[in-house]
XYZ file of C-alpha atoms in Angstrom:
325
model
C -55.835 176.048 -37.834
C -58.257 173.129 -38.596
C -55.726 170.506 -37.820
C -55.340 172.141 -34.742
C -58.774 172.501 -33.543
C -58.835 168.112 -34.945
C -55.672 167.295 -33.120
C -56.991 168.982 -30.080
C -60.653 166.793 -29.884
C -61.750 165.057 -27.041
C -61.144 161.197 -28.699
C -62.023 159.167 -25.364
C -58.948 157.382 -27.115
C -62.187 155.428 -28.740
C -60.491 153.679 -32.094
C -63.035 154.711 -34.459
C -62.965 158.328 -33.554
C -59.231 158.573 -33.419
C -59.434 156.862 -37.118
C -61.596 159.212 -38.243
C -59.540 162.256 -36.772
C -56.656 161.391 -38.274
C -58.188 160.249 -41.546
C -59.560 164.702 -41.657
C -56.126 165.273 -40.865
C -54.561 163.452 -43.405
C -57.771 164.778 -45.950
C -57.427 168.832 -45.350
C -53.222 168.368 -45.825
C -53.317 165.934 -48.890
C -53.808 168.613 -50.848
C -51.217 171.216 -49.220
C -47.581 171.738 -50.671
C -44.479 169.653 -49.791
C -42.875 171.756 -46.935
C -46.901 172.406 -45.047
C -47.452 168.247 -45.099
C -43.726 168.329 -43.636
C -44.258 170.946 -40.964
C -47.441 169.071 -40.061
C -46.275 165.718 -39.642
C -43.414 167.394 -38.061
C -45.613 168.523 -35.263
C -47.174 165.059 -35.130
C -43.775 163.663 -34.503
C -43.180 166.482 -31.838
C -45.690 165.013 -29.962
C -44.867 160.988 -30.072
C -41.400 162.254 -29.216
C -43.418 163.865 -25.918
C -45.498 161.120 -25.432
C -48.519 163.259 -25.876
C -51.732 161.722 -27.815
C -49.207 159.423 -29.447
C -52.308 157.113 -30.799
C -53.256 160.036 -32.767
C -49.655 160.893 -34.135
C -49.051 157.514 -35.280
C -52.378 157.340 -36.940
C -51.849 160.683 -38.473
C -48.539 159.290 -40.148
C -49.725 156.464 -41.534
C -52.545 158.187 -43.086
C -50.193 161.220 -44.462
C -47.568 158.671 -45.498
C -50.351 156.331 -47.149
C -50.787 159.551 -49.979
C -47.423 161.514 -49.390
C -43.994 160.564 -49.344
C -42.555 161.499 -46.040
C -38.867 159.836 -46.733
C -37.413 163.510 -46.226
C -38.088 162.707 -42.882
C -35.095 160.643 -42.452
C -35.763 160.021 -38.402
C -39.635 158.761 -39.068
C -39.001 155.263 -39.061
C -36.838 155.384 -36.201
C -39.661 156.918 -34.056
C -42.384 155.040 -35.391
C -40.959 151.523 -34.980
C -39.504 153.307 -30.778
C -43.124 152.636 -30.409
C -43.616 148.788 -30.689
C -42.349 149.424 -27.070
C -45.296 151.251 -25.956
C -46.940 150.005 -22.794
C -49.962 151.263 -24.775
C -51.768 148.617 -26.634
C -53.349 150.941 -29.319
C -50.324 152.981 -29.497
C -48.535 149.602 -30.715
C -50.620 148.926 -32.976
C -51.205 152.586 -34.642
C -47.455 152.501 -35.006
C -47.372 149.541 -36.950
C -50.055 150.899 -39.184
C -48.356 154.043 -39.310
C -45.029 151.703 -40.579
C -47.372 150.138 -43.083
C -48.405 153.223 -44.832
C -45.639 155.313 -44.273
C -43.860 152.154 -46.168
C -46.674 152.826 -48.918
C -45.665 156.274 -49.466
C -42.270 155.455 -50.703
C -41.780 151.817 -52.144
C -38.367 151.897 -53.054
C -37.096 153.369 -50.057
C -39.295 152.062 -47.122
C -40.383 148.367 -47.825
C -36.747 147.504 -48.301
C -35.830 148.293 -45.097
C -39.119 146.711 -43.907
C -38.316 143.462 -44.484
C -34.795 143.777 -43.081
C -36.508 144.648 -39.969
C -38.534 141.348 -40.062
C -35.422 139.655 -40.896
C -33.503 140.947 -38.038
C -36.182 139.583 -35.720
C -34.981 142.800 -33.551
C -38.206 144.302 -32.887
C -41.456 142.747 -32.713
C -41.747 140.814 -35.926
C -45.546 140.598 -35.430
C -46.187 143.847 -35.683
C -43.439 144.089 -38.402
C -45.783 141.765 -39.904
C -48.775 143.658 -39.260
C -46.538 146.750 -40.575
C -46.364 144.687 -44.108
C -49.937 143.352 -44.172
C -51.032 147.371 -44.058
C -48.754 148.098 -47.151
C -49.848 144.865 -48.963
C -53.915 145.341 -48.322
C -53.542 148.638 -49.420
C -52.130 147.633 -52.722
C -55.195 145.431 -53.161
C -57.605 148.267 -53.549
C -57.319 149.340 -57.152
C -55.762 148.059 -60.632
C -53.383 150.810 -60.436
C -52.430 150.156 -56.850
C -52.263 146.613 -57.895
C -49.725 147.250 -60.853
C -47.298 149.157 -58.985
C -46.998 146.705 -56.605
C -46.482 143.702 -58.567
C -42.714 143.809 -58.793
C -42.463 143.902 -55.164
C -44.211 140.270 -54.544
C -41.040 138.275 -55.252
C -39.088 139.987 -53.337
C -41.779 139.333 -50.395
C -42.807 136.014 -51.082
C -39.346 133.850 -49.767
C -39.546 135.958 -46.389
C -43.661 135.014 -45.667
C -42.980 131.196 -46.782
C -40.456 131.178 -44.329
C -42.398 132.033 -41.786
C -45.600 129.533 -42.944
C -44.558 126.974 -40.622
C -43.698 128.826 -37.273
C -45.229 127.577 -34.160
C -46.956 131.475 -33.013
C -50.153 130.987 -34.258
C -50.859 135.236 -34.302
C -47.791 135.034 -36.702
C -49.390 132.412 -39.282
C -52.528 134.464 -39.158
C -50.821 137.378 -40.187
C -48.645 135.535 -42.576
C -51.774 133.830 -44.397
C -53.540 137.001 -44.849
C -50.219 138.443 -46.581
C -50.091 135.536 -48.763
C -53.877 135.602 -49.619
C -53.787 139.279 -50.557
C -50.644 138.682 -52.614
C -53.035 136.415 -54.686
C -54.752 139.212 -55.721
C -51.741 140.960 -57.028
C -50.319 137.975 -58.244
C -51.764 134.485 -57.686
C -49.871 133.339 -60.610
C -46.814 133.587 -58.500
C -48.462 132.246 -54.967
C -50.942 130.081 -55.697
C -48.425 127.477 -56.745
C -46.291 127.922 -53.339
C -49.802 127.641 -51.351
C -50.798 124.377 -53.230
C -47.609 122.966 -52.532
C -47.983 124.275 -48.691
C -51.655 122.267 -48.905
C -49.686 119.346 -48.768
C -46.749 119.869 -45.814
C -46.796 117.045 -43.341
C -47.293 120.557 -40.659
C -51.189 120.713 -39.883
C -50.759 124.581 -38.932
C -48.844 125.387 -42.177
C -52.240 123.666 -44.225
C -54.699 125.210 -42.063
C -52.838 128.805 -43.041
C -53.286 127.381 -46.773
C -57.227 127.226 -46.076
C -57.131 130.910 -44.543
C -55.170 132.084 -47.123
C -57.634 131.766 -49.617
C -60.013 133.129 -48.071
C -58.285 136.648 -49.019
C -57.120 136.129 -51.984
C -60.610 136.276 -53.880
C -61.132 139.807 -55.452
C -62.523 141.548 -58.694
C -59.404 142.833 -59.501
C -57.251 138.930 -58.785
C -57.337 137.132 -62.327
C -59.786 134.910 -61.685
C -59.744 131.892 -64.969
C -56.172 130.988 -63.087
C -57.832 130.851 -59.424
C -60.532 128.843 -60.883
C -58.134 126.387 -62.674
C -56.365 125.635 -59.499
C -59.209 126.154 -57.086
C -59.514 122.031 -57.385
C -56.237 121.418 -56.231
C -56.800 122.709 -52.156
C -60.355 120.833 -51.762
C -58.299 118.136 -50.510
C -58.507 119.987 -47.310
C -61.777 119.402 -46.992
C -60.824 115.879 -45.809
C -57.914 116.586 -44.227
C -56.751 114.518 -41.328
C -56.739 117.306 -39.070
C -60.145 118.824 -37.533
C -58.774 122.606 -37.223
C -57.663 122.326 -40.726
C -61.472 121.103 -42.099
C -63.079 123.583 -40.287
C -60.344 126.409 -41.532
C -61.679 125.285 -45.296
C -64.919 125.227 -44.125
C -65.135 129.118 -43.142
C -62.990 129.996 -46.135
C -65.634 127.890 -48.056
C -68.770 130.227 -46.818
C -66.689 133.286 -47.800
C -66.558 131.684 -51.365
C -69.672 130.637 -51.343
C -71.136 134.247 -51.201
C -68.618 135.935 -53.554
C -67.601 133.008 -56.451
C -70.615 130.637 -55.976
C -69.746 129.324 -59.281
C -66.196 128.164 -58.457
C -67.689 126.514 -55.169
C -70.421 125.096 -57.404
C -68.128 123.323 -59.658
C -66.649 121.346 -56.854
C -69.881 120.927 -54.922
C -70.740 117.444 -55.933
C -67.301 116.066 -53.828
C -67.634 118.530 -50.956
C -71.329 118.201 -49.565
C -70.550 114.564 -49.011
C -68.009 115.796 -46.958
C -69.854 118.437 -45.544
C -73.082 116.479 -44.511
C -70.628 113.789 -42.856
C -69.340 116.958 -40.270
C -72.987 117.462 -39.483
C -72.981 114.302 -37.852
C -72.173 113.872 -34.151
C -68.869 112.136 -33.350
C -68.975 110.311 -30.240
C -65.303 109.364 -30.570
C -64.156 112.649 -30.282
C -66.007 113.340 -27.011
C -63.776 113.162 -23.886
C -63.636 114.346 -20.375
C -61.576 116.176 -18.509
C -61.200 115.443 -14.695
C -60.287 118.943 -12.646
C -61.089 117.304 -9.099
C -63.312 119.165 -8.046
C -65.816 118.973 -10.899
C -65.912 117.012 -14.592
C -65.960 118.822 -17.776
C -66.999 117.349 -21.046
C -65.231 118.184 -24.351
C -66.296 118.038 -28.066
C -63.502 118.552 -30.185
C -65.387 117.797 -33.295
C -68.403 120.290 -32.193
C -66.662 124.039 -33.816
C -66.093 121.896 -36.619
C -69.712 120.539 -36.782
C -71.375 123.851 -36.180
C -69.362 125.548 -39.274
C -70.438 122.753 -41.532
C -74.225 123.460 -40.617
C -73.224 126.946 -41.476
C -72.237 126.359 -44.744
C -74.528 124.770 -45.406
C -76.681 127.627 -44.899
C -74.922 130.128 -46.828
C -75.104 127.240 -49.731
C -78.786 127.078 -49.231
C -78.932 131.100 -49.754
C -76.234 131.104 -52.521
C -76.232 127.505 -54.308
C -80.357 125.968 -53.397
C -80.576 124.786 -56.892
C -77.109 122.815 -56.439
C -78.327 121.094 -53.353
C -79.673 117.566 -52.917
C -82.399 118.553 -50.272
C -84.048 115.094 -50.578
């Protein structure tokens, strides 16, 4: 059969090919009845079970489970989440897609017992997290999608905040992306727990703030109440902390190209501050003795070198705004 001939290609286990394999496999059986999309992901499992092009399975899953819902396969999770253990790298993280999706296929059933999982802190709750960042992006890709995921945020929301001021930076990353996607569903509900967050006495949980945003702009987010409260995070454009300035900085340029008007409205307060970064600061220069050798360090130069890049992408998006006297 053709999913035989595509589960049997040559992938050089090179990501984008296995992707696209198991994105045809998912295509030719999206269309088949119940009990053939069962007997194929059956097989699929067969071979994760035997440790045989488990990459591939796991993909397959997750793209099967993304459009069908596989909850009659009452053992799925179990073997999909078995593989967080992998000593395979990809196969880790195909699983957790695979989670994510599979989750997406079945709301009711499989993102409940998602977020116990993350709770339990049993399992890796990273790629838990990544699991639920799969399910959540995917519900960010249509008004419809959007919609049927809307009653799910505030039952997610309490279990991401919690987790907005751990110490694992991969964590946080994962964590602000959540949150900024969940804008786009609903930043009604987040944007007032992320403006709060703007202002914790934690530098990593304000610098997750900044990267947050930078997801939650979208066509589909409702963007007069983003605009209305857009004013309220600039503060972080003078925040104490240099990781956290140049966080709003790169969230700034991402803004800049897709709501140039929102950026405009505030530009008058932030190219002061962005003109100051541009400027060399000698008292943030130190060196480090290693014995053998001496090695300077800038700590304001990624800082300095985002500014200049912003002000680039202002110069392409916002020339008319800018004082280029």
């Amino acid at each position: 059969s053709l999913v035989s001939e595509l589960a049997n290609l040559d992938t050089q286990n090179n990501k984008t090919i296995l992707s696209a394999v198991a994105s045809s496999i998912a295509a030719t059986s999206a269309k088949a009845d119940s009990r053939a999309v069962i007997d194929v992901v059956g097989k699929f499992i067969q071979d994760i079970k035997a440790n045989k092009n488990q990459t591939l399975a796991l993909l397959v899953l997750g793209e099967v489970g993304k459009c069908r819902d596989l909850s009659s396969l009452t053992e799925i999770e179990t073997i999909v989440i078995s593989n967080f253990n992998s000593s395979s790298e990809s196969a880790r993280q195909a699983a957790a897609y695979a989670l994510g999706n599979i989750t997406v296929g079945n709301l009711n059933k499989f993102l409940p017992h998602l977020l116990d999982h993350i709770q339990a802190k049993k399992v890796s709750e990273y790629l838990l997290l990544i699991a639920l960042k799969e399910t959540v992006s995917t519900h960010t890709t249509s008004a419809d999608n959007l919609m049927s995921f809307r009653s799910f945020v505030d039952l997610i929301t309490p279990l991401l905040l919690e987790r907005a001021i751990t110490s694992d930076e991969s964590i946080r990353n994962v964590v602000a992306e959540c949150l900024g996607r969940l804008c786009i569903i609903n930043n009604r509900s987040i944007l007032p727990h992320l403006l709060k967050l703007s202002k914790s006495s934690n530098p990593s949980s304000r610098s997750l703030v900044a990267i947050s945003l930078r997801f939650a702009s979208s066509p589909l987010a409702d963007s007069t109440y983003f605009a209305s409260q857009f004013h309220g995070f600039c503060n972080l454009a003078h925040d104490a902390d240099l990781e956290v300035r140049r966080q709003f900085m790169v969230t700034l340029i991402g803004l800049s190209r897709s709501h140039s008007d929102l950026v405009g409205k505030e530009l008058r307060t932030l190219l002061a501050l962005i003109y100051q970064e541009t400027k060399p600061r000698p008292d943030l220069v130190h060196e480090i003795d290693y014995g053998a050798f001496k090695k300077t360090i800038d700590d304001h130069k990624p800082l300095r070198k985002v500014s200049y890049q912003l002000l680039g992408t202002l110069f392409d998006h916002l020339s008319e705004r800018l004082d280029l006297g």
